[in-house]
Short mmCIF file of C-alpha atoms in Angstrom, two decimals:
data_model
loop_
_atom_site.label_atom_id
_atom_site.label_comp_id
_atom_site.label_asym_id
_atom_site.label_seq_id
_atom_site.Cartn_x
_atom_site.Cartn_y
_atom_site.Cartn_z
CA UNK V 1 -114.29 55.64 -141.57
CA UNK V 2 -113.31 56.26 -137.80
CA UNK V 3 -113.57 53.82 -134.88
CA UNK V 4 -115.55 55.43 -132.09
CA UNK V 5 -114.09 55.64 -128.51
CA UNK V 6 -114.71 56.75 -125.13
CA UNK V 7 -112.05 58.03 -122.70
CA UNK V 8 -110.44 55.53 -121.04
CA UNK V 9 -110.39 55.71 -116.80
CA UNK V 10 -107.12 54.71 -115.92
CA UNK V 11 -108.06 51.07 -113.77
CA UNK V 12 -106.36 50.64 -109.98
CA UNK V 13 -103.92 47.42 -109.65
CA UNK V 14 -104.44 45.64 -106.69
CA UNK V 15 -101.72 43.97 -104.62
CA UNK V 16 -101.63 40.20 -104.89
CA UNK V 17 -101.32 39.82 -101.45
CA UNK V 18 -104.58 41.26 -100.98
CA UNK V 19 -106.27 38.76 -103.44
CA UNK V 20 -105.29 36.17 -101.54
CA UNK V 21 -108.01 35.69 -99.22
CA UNK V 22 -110.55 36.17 -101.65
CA UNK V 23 -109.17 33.54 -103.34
CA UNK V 24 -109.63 31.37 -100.26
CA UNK V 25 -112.85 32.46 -100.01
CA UNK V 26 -113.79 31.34 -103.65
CA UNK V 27 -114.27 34.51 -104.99
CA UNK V 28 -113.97 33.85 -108.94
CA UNK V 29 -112.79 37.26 -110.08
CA UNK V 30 -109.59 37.06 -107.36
CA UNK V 31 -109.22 32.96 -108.43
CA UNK V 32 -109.03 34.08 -112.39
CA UNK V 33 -106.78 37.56 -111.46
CA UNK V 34 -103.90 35.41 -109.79
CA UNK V 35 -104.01 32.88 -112.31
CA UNK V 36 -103.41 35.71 -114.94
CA UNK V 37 -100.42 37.06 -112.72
CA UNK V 38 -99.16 34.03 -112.47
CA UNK V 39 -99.06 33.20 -116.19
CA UNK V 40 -97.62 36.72 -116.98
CA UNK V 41 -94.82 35.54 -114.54
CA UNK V 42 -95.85 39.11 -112.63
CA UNK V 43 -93.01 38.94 -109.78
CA UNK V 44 -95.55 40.86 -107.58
CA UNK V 45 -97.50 37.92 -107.48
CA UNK V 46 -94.79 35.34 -106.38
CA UNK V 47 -95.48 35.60 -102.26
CA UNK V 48 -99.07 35.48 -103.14
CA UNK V 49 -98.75 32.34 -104.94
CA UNK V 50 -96.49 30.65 -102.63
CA UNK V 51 -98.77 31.09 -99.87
CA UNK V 52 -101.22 29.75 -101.78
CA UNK V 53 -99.28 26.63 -102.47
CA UNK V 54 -99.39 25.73 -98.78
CA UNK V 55 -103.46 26.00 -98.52
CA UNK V 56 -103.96 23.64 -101.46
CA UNK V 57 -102.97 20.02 -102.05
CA UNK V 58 -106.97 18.72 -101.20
CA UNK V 59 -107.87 18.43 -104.36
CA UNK V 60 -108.00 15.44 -106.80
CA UNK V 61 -106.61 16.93 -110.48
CA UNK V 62 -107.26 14.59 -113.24
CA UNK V 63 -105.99 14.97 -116.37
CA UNK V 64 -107.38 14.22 -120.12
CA UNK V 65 -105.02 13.90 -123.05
CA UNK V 66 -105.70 12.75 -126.49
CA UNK V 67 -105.27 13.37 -130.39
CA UNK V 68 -106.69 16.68 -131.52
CA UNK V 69 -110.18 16.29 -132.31
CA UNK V 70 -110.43 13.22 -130.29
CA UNK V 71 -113.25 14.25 -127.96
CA UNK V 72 -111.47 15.80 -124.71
CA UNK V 73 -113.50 18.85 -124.97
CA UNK V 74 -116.95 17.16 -125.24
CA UNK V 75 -115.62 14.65 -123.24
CA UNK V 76 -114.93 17.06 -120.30
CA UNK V 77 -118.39 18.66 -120.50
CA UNK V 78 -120.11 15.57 -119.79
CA UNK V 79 -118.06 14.93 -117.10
CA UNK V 80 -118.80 18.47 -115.50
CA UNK V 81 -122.28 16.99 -115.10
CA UNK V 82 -121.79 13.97 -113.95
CA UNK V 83 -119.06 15.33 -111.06
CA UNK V 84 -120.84 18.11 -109.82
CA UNK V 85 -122.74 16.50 -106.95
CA UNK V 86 -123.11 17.26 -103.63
CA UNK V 87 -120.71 19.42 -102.44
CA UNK V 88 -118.39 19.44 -105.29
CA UNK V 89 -116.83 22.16 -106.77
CA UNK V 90 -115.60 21.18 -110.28
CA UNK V 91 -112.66 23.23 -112.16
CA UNK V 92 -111.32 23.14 -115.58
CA UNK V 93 -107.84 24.18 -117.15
CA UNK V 94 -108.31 23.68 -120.57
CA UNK V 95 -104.82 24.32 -122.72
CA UNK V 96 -104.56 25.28 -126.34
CA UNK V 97 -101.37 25.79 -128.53
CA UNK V 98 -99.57 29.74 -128.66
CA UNK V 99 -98.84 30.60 -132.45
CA UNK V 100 -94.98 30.20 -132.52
CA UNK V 101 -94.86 33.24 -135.14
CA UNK V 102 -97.03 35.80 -133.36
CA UNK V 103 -97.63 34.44 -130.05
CA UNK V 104 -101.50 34.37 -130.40
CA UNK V 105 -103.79 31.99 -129.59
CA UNK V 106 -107.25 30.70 -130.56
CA UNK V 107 -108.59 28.78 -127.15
CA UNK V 108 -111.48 27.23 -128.27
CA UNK V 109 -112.28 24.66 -125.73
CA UNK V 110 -114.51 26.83 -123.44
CA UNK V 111 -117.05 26.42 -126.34
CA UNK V 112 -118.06 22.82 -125.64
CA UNK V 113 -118.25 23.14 -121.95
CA UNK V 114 -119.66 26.88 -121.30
CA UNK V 115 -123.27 25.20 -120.88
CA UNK V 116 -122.72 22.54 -118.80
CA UNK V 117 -120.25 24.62 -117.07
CA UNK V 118 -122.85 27.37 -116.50
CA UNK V 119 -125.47 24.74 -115.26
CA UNK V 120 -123.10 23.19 -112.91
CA UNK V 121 -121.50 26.66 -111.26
CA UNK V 122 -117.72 25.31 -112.88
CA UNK V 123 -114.89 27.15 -113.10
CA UNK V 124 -113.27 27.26 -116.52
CA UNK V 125 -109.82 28.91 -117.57
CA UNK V 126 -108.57 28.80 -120.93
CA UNK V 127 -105.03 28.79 -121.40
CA UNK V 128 -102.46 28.88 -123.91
CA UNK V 129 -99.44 27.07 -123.86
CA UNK V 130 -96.95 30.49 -124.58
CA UNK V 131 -94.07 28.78 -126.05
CA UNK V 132 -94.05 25.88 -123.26
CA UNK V 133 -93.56 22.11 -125.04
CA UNK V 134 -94.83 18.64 -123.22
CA UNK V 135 -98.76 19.44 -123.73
CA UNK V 136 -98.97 21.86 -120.92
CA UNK V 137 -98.77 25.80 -120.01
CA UNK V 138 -95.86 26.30 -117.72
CA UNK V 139 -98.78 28.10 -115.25
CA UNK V 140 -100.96 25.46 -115.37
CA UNK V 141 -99.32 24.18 -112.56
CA UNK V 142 -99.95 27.12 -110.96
CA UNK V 143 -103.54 27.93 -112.10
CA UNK V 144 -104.19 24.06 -110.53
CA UNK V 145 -103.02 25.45 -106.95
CA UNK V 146 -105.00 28.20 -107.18
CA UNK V 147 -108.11 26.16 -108.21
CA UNK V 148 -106.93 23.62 -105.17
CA UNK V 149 -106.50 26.11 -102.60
CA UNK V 150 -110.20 27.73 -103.40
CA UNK V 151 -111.63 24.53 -102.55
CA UNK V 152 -112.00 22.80 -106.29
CA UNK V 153 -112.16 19.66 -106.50
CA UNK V 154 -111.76 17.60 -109.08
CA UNK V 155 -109.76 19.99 -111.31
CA UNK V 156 -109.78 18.64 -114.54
CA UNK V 157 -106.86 19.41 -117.21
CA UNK V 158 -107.54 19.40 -120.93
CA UNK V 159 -104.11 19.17 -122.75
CA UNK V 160 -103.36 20.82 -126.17
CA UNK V 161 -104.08 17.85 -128.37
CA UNK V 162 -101.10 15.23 -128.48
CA UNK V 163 -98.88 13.79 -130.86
CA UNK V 164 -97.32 10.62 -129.33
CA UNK V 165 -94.73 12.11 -126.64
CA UNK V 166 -95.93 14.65 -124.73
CA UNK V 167 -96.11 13.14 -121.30
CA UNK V 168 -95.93 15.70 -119.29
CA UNK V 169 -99.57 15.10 -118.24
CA UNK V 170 -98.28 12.44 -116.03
CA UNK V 171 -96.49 15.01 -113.31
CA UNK V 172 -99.23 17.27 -113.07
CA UNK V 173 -102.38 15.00 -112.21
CA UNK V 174 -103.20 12.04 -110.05
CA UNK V 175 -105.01 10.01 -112.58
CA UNK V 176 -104.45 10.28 -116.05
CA UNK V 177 -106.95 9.66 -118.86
CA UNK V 178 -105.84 8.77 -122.26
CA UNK V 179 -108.80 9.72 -124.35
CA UNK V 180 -108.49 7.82 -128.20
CA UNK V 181 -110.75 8.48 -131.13
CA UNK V 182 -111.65 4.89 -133.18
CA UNK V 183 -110.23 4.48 -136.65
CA UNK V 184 -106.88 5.95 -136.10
CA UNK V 185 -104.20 3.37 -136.81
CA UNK V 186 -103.84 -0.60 -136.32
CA UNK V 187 -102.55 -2.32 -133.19
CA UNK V 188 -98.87 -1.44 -133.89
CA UNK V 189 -99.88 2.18 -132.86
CA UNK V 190 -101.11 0.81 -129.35
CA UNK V 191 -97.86 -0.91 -128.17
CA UNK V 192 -95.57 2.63 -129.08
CA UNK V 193 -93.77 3.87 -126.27
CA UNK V 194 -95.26 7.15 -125.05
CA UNK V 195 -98.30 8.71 -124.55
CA UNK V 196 -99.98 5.43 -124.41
CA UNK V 197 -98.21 4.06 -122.08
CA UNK V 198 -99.43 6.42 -119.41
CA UNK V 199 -102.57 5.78 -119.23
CA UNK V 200 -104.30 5.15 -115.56
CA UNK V 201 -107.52 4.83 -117.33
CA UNK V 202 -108.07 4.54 -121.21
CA UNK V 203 -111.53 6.03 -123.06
CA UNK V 204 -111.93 5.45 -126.36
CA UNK V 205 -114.47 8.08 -127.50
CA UNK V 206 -117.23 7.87 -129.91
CA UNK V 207 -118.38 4.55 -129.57
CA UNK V 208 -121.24 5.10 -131.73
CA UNK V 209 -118.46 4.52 -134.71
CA UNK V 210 -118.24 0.99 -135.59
CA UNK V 211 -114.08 0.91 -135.44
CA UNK V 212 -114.44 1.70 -131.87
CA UNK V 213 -114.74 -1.44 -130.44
CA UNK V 214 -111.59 -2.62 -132.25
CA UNK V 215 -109.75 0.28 -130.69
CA UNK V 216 -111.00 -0.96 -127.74
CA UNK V 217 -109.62 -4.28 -128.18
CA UNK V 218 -106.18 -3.13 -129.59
CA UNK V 219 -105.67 -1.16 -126.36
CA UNK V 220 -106.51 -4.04 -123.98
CA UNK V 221 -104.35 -6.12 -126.13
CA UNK V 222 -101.52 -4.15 -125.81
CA UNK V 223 -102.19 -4.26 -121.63
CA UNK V 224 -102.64 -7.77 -121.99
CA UNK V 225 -98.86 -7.89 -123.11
CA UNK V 226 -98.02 -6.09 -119.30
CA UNK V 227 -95.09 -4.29 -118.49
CA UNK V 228 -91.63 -4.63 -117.47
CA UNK V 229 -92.23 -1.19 -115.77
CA UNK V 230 -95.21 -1.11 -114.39
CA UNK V 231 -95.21 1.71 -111.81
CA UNK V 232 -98.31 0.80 -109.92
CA UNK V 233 -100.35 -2.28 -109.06
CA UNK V 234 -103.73 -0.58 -110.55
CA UNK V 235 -104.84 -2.01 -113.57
CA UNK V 236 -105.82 0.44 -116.11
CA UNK V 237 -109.43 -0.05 -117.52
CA UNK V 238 -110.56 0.34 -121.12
CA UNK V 239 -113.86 2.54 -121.57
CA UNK V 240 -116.16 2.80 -124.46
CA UNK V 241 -117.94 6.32 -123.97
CA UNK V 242 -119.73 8.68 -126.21
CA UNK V 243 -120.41 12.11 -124.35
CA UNK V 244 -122.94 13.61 -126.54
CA UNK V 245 -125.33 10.67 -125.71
CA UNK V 246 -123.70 10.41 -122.20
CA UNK V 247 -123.27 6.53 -122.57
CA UNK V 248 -120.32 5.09 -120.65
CA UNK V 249 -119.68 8.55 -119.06
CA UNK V 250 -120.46 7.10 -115.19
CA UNK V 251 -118.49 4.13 -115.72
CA UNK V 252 -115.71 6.83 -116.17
CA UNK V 253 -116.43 8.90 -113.18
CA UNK V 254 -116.47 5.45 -111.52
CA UNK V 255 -113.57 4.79 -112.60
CA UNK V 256 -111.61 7.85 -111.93
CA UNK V 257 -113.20 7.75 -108.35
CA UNK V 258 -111.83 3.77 -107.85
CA UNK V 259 -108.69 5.21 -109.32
CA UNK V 260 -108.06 8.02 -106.60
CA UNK V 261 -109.14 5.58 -104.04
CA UNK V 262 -106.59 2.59 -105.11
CA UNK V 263 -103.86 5.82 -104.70
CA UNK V 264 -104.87 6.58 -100.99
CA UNK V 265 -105.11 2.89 -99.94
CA UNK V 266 -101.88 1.54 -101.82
CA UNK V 267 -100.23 4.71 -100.48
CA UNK V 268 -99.47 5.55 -104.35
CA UNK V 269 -100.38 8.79 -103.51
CA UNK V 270 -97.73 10.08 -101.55
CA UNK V 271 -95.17 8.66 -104.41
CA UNK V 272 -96.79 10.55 -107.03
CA UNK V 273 -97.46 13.60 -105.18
CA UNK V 274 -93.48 13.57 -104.68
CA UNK V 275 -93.27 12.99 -107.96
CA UNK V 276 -94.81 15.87 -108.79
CA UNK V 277 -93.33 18.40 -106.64
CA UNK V 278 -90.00 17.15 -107.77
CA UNK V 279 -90.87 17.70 -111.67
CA UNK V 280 -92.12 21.35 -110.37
CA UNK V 281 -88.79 22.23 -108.44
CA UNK V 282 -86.77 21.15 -111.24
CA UNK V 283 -88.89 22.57 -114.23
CA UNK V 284 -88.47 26.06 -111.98
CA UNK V 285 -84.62 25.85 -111.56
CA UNK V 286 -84.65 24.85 -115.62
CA UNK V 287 -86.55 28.20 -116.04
CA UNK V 288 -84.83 29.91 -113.64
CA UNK V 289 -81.65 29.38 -115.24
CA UNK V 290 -82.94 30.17 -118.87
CA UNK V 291 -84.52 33.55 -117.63
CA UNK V 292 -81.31 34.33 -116.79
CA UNK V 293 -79.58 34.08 -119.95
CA UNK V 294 -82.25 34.53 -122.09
CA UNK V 295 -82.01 38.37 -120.88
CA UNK V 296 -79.51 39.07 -123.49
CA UNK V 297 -76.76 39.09 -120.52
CA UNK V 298 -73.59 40.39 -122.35
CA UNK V 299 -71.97 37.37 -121.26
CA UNK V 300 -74.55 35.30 -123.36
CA UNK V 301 -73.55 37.00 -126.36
CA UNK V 302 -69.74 36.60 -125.93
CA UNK V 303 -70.93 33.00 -125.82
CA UNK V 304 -72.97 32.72 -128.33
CA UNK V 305 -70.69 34.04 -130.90
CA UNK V 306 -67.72 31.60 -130.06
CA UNK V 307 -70.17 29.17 -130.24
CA UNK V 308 -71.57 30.44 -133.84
CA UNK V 309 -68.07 30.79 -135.00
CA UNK V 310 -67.05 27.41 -134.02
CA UNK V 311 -64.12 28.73 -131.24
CA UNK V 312 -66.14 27.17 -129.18
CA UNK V 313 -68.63 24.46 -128.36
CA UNK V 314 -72.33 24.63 -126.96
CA UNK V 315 -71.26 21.85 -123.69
CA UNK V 316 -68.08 24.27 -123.08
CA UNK V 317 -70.15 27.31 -123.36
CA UNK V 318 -72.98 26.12 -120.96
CA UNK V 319 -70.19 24.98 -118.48
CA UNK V 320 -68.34 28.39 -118.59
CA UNK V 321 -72.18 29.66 -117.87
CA UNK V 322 -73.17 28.22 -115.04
CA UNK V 323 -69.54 28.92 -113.26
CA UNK V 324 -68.66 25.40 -113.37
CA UNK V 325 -65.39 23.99 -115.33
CA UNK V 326 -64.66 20.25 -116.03
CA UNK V 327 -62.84 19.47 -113.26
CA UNK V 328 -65.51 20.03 -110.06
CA UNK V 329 -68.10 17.80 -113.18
CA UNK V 330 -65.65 14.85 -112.80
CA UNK E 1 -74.39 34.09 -109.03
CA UNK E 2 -77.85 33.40 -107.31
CA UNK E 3 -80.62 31.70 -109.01
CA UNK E 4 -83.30 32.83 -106.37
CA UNK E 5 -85.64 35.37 -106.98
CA UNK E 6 -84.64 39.04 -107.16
CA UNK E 7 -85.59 40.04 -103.61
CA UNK E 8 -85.69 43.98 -105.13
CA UNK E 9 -87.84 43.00 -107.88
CA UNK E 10 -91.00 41.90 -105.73
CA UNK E 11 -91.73 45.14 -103.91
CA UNK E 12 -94.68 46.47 -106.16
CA UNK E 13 -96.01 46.88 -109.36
CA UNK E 14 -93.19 48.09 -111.55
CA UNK E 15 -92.80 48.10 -115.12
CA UNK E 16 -93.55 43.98 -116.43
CA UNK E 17 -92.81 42.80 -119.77
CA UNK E 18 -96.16 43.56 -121.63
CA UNK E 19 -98.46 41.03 -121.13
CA UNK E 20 -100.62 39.37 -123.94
CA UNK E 21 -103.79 40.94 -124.47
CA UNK E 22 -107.06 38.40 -123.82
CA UNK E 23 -110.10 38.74 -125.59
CA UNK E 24 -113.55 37.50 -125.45
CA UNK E 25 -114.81 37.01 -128.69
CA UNK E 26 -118.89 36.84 -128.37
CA UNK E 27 -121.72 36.48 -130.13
CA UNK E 28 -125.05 37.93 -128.02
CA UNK E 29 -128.72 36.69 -128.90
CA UNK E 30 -130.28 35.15 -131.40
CA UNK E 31 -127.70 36.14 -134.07
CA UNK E 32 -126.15 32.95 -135.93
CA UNK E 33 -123.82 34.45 -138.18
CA UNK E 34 -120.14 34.08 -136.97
CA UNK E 35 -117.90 34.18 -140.21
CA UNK E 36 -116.76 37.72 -139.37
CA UNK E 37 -116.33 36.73 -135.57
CA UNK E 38 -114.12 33.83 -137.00
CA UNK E 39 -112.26 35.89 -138.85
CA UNK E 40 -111.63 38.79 -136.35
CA UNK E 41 -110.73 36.57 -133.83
CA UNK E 42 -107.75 35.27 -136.15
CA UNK E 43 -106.82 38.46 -136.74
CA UNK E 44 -106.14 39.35 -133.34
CA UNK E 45 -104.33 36.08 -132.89
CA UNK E 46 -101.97 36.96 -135.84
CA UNK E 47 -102.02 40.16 -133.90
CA UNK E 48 -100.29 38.26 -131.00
CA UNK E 49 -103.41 38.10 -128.67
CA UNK E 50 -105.07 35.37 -127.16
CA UNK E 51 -108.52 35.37 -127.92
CA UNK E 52 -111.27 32.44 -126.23
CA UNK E 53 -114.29 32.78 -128.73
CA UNK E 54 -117.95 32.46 -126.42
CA UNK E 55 -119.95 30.31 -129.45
CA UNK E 56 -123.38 31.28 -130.56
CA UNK E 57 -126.30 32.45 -129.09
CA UNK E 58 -124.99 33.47 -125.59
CA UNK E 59 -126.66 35.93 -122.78
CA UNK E 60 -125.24 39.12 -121.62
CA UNK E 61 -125.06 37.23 -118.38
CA UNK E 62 -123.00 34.20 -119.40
CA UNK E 63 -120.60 36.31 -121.45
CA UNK E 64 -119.75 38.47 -118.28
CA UNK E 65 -119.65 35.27 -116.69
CA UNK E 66 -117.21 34.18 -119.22
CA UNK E 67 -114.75 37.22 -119.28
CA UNK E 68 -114.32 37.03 -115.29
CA UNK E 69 -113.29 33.46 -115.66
CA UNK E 70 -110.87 34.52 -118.32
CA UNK E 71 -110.07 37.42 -116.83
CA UNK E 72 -110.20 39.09 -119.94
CA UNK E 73 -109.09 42.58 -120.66
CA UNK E 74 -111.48 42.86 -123.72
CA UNK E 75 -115.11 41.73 -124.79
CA UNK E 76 -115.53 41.87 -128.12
CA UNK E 77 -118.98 40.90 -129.40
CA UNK E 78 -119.79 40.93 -133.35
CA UNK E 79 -123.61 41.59 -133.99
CA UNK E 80 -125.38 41.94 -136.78
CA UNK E 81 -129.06 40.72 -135.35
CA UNK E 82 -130.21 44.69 -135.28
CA UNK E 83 -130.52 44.27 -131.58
CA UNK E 84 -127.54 45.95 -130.52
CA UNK E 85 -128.44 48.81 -128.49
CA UNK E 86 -130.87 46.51 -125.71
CA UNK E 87 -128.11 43.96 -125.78
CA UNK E 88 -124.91 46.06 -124.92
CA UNK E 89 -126.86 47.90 -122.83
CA UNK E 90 -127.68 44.76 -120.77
CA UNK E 91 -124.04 43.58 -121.26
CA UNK E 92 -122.35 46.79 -119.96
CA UNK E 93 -124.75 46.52 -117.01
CA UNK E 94 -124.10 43.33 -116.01
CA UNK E 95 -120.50 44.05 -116.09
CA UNK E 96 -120.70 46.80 -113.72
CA UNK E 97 -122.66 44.80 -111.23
CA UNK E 98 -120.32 42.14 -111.31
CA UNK E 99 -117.90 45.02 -110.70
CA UNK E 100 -115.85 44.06 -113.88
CA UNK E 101 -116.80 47.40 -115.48
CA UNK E 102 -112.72 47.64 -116.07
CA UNK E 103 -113.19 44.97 -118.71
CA UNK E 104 -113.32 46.82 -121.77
CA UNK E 105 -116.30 46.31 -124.32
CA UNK E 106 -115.86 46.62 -128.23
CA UNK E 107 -118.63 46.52 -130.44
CA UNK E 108 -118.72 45.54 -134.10
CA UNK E 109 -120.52 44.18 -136.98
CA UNK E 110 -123.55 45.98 -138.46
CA UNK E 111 -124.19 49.06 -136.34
CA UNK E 112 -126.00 52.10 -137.87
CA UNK E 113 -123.79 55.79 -137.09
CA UNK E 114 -127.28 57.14 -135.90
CA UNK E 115 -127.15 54.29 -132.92
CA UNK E 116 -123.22 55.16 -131.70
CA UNK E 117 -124.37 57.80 -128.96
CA UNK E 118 -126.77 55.25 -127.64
CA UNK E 119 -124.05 52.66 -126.83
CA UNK E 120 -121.06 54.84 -125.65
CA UNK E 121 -123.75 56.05 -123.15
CA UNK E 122 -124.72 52.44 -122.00
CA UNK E 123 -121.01 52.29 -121.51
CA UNK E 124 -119.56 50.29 -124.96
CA UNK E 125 -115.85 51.44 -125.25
CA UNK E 126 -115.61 51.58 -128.82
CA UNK E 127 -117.15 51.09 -131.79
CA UNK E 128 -115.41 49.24 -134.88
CA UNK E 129 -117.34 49.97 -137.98
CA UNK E 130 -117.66 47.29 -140.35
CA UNK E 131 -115.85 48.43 -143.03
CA UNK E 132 -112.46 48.63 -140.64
CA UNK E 133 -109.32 46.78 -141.88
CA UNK E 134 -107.47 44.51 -139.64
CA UNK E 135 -105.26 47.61 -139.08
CA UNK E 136 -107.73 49.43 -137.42
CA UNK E 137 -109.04 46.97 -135.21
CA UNK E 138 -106.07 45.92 -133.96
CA UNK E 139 -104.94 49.33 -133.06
CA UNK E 140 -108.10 50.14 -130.90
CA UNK E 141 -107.71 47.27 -128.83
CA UNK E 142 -104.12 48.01 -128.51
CA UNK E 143 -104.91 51.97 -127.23
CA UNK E 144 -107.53 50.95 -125.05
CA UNK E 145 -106.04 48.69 -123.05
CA UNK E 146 -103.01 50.67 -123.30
CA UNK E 147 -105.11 53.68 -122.01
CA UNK E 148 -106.95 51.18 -119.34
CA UNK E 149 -103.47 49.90 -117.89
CA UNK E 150 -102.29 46.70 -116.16
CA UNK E 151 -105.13 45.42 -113.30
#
């Protein structure tokens, strides 16, 4: 038993900065390169991708978030049809969970969409989440800008499928879509703090089921009750869809397209896009900072085993760290 | 201590930390059967890989289609249809008009000894026999993309 093999031609690396106007140009084999480089946090890559940055911020990036199994897949399939009109370029990031033992990953949403994708000239990237909490790859960010900048628009992101708090959905995309399945808990489930509550539209998916209706109702029940906190004066509608038959999918589209247009005329759109690029500058300084230590500085270690051994405390140890001592904290 | 980036560190491409090896799992034709693809694509994700599996019944076309989108540094397609040798052949093609010949093409499932010549020529990269542990086919795709280098 032998595995057969050919000789292998060494292949030729090409400079980032040289992608870059392909990437404007729309070239799909540049657009999926940089979004590799930027995921494998190549530092090569990082003028390339700031330069990017400033040609994008066009596009509208919606995002979908749900239960596993709830739908967002299928979900996002039907909506590649029912987007790509006219002139519209559609784009999908699609995350799936890392294995936290070997690092792997199975990314299996690219299975429900490849047709419709195919028919519709979309641009779909698989991603996996590499260790990053929240329901998001830390490049996805990233991958969006590079989608933007090409001239996609909408870019759609699938989220790993949920539990209950990972929000982080919210400070990546304009409009948010909270995608439930019917039959998964009562109404006490709907009034939770978390992802529920972040809803700018809610779709509750397979409404050939006969519970879905009363997941419908439990939702707009638990709107009905209003909020303290409401951040915006858009009301978020409650959807009935089923994407294999394509029933209710346009009212979504519709609704998604009312939804970016209440943001430009409210002028919600310039607080969220701040939003956003505040989340981005602090999640990078939070990385930044963890980079740093996490490459087993010497320092670290001294740190870590004071900390260990009880001589001294994790707040201390951070402190002593990052240079700064109680007295410049008061 | 500065928390910018390492002015030094951008000039070119110098050693990285090794990045995680993508594959395209695929399935080609009219060949229904994806147990083994299943299972070899969890093998390479124990493996540490990150592996997007195509689905059934896809064309040479839409799998090259596929692997640029992915940017994939490995196609891996099972078959066990008996139609290998017209299939790669059209596969490897299309990859080299698309000028993604530097994505690297494994083939496995039921392939007869007598056919190997016939697909290393159309431009296949290796050849997994069917009787290969997890071992082994981890280890290919490890050298070859070793032997390929970063792109």
């Amino acid at each position: 038993m032998f595995v057969r093999k050919k000789s292998i031609n060494p292949a030729s690396y090409r400079a980032s900065s040289d992608l870059v106007p392909l990437v404007l140009a729309g070239s799909r084999a540049a657009i999926a390169r940089m979004i590799s480089r930027a995921e494998g946090e190549y530092d090569e890559a990082a003028g390339a991708l700031a330069q990017l940055y400033r040609h994008a911020g066009r596009a509208h990036v919606v995002g979908i978030t749900g239960v596993p199994g709830g739908g967002k897949s299928t979900l996002i399939s039907a909506l590649i049809r029912a987007c790509s009109t006219g002139d519209n370029k559609v784009a999908i990031v699609a995350v799936d969970p890392s294995s936290p033992y070997s690092g792997g990953a199975i990314l299996g949403d690219r299975i429900r969409m490849s047709d419709s994708a195919e028919a519709s000239q979309a641009f779909v990237r698989s991603m996996a989440t590499r260790g990053h909490l929240g329901g998001l790859a830390r490049a996805t960010f990233q991958a969006v800008d590079i989608l933007d900048a090409a001239g996609y628009s909408p870019i759609f992101i699938e989220t790993v499928g949920v539990g209950q708090d990972e929000v982080e959905i919210m400070t990546a995309a304009h409009t948010v879509v909270v995608l439930s399945p019917p039959g998964l808990g009562d109404d006490i489930q709907a009034i939770k703090a978390g992802v529920m509550e972040i809803a700018d539209i809610h779709a509750v998916s397979k409404s050939d089921r006969p519970e879905a209706a009363a997941t419908a109702t439990a939702i707009r029940g638990m709107l009905a009750l209003g909020s303290e906190t409401q951040r915006s004066s858009w009301a978020p509608p409650v959807l009935t869809l089923s994407a294999p038959s394509g029933a209710g999918i346009d009212a979504l589209k519709q609704a998604i397209d009312s939804h970016l247009l209440h943001l430009m005329e409210s002028g919600e759109m310039v607080t969220r896009r701040r939003a956003i690029a505040r989340t981005r500058i602090l999640a990078t300084i939070n990385h930044l900072i963890r980079r740093r230590f996490d490459d087993g500085a010497e320092t670290m270690a001294t740190q870590l085993a004071a900390v260990t051994e009880r001589t001294s405390d994790p707040s201390t140890a951070a402190e002593w760290l990052l240079g700064l001592n109680r007295a410049d904290l008061a | 201590m500065t928390l910018g980036r390492d002015e030094d560190k951008m000039a070119g491409p110098e050693p990285q930390p090794t990045p995680s090896i993508r594959v395209l799992v695929a399935k080609l034709g009219l060949d229904g059967h994806d147990r083994g693809a299943k299972v070899v694509a969890r093998i390479l994700r124990d493996a540490g890989m990150e592996v997007i599996y195509s689905g059934l019944y896809k064309t040479p076309a839409q799998v090259v289609d596929a692997a640029i989108q992915e940017d994939v540094d490995v196609i891996g397609v099972s078959l066990l249809s008996g139609s290998h040798v017209p299939l790669f052949g059209a596969l490897c093609k299309s990859l080299r008009d698309q000028q993604a010949d530097h994505v690297l093409v494994v083939a496995g499932g039921v392939i007869p000894e007598h056919d190997y010549d016939a697909l290393i020529e159309s431009g296949v990269d290796a050849i997994i026999p069917q009787e290969a542990g997890s071992e082994l086919i981890i280890t290919a795709i490890r050298d070859l993309v070793a032997a390929r280098g970063r792109i």
